[in-house]
mmCIF file with all atom_site columns, C-alpha atoms in Angstrom:
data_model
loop_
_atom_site.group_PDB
_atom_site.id
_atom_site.type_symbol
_atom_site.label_atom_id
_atom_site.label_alt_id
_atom_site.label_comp_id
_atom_site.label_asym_id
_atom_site.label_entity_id
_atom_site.label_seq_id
_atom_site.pdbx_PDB_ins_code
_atom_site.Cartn_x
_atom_site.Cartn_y
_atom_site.Cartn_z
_atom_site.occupancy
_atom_site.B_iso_or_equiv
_atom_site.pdbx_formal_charge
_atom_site.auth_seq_id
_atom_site.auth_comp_id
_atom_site.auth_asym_id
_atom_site.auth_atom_id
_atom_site.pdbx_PDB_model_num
ATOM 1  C CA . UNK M 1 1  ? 102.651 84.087 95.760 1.00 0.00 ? 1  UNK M CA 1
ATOM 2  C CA . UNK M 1 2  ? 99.532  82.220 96.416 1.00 0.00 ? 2  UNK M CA 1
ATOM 3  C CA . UNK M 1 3  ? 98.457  79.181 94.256 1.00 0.00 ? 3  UNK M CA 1
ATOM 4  C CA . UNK M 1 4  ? 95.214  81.199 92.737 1.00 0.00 ? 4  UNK M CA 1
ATOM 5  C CA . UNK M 1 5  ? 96.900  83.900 91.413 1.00 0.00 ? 5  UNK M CA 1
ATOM 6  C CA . UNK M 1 6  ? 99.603  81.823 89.813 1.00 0.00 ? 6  UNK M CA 1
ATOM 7  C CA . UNK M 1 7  ? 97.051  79.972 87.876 1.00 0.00 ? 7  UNK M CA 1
ATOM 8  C CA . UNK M 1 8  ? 95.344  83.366 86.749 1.00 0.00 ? 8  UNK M CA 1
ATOM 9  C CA . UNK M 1 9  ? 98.645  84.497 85.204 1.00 0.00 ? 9  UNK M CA 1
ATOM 10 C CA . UNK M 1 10 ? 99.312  81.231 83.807 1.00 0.00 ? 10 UNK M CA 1
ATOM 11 C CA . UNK M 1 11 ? 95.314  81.308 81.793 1.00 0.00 ? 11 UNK M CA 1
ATOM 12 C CA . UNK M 1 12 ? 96.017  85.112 81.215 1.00 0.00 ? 12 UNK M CA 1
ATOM 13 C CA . UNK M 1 13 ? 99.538  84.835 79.726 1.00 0.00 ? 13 UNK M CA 1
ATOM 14 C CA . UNK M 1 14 ? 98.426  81.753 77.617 1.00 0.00 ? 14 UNK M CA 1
ATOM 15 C CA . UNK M 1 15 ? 95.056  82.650 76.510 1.00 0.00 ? 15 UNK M CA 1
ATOM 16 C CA . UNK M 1 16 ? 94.851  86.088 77.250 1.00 0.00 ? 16 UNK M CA 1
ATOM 17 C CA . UNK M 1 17 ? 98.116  88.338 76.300 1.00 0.00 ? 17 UNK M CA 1
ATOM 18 C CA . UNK M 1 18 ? 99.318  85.608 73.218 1.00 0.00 ? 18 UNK M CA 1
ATOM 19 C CA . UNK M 1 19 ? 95.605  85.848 71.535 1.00 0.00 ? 19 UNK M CA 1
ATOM 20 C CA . UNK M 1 20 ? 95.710  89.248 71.195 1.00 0.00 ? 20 UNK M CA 1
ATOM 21 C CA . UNK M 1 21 ? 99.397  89.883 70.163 1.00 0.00 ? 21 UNK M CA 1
ATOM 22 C CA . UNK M 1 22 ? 98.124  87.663 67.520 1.00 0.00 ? 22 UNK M CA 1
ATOM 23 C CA . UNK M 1 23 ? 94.844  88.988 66.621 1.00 0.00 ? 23 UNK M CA 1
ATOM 24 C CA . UNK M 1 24 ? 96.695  92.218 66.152 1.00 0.00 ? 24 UNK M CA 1
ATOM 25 C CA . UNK M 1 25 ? 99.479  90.951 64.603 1.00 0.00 ? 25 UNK M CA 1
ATOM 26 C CA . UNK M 1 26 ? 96.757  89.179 62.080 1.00 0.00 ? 26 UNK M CA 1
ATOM 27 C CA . UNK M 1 27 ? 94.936  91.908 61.718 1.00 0.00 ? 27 UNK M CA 1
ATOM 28 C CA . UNK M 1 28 ? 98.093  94.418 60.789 1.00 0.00 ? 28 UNK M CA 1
ATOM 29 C CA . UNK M 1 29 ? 98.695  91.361 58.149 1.00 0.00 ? 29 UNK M CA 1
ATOM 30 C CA . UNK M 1 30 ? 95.103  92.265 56.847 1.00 0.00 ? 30 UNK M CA 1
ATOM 31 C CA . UNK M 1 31 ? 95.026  95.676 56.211 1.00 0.00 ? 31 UNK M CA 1
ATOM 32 C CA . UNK M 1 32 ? 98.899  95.426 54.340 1.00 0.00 ? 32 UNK M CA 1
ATOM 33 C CA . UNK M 1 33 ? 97.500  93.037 52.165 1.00 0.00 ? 33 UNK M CA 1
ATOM 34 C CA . UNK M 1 34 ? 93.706  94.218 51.807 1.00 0.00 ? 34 UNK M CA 1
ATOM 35 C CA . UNK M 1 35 ? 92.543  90.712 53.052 1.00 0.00 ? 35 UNK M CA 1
ATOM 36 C CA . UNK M 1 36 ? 88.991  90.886 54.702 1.00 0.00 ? 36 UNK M CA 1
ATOM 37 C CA . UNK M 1 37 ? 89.017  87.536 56.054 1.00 0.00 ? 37 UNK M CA 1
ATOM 38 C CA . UNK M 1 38 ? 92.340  87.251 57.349 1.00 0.00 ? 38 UNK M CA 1
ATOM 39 C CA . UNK M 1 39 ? 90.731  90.721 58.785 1.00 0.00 ? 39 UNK M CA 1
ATOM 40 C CA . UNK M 1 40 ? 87.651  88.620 60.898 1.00 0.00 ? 40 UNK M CA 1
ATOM 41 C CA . UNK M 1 41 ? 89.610  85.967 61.517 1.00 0.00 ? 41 UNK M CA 1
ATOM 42 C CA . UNK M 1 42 ? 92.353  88.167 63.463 1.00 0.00 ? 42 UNK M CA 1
ATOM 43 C CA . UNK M 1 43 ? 89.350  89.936 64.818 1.00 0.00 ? 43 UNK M CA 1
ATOM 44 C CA . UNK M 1 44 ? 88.334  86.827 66.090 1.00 0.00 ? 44 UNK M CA 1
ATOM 45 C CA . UNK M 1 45 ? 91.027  85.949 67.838 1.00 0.00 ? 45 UNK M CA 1
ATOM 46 C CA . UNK M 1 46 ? 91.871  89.226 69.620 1.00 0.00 ? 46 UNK M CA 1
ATOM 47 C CA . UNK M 1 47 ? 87.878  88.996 70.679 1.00 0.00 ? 47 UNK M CA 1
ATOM 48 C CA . UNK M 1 48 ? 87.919  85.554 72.470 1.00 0.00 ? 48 UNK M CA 1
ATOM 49 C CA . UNK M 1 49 ? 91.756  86.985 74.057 1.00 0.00 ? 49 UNK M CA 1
ATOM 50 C CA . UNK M 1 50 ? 89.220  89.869 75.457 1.00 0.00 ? 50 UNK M CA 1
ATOM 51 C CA . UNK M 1 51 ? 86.829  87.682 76.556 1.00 0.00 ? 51 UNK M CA 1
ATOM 52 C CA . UNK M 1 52 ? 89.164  85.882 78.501 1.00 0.00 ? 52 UNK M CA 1
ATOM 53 C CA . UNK M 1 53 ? 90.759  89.050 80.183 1.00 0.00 ? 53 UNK M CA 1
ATOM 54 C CA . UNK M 1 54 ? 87.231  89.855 81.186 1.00 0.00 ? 54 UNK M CA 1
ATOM 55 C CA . UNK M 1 55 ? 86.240  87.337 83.012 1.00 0.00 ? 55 UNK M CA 1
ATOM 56 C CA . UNK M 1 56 ? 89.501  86.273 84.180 1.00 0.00 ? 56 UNK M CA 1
ATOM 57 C CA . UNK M 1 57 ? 89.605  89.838 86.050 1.00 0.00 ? 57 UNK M CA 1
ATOM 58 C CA . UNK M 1 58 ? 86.081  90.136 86.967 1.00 0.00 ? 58 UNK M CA 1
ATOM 59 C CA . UNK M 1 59 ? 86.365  86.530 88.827 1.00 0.00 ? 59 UNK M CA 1
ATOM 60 C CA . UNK M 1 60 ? 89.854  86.880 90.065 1.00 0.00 ? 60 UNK M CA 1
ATOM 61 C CA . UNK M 1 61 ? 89.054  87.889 93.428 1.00 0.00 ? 61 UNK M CA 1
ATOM 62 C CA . UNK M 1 62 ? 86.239  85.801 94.382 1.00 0.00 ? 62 UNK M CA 1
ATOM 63 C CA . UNK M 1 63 ? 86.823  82.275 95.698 1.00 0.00 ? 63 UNK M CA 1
ATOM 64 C CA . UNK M 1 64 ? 85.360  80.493 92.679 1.00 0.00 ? 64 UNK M CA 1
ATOM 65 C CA . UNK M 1 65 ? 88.038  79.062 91.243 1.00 0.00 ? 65 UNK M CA 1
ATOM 66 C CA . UNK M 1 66 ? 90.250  77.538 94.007 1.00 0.00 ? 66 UNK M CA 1
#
């Protein structure tokens, strides 16, 4: 396994996959009790997990990061 992608499954399991369990988790939380800003900030938090996935896959095979 090379160094590289060790790292990217390290950021992605960490700020990627964990995030958005959350956000959804959060957001489920929301809707059972009718809570609009636990709503945006679950939202929130499964956004900035997507983020990450995005640009951790769009730069994971270019030689930018190691």
């Amino acid at each position: 396994m090379n160094r590289k992608f060790f790292i990217m499954a390290l950021v992605r399991g960490i700020f990627v996959y964990f995030p958005c369990g959350l956000g959804v988790a959060i957001i489920a939380m929301a809707f059972s009790i009718n809570s609009l800003r636990s709503f945006f900030i679950g939202a929130t938090i499964f956004l900035i997990g997507a983020l990450v996935l995005y640009f951790t896959r769009r730069y994971e095979s270019s030689d930018w990061l190691l």
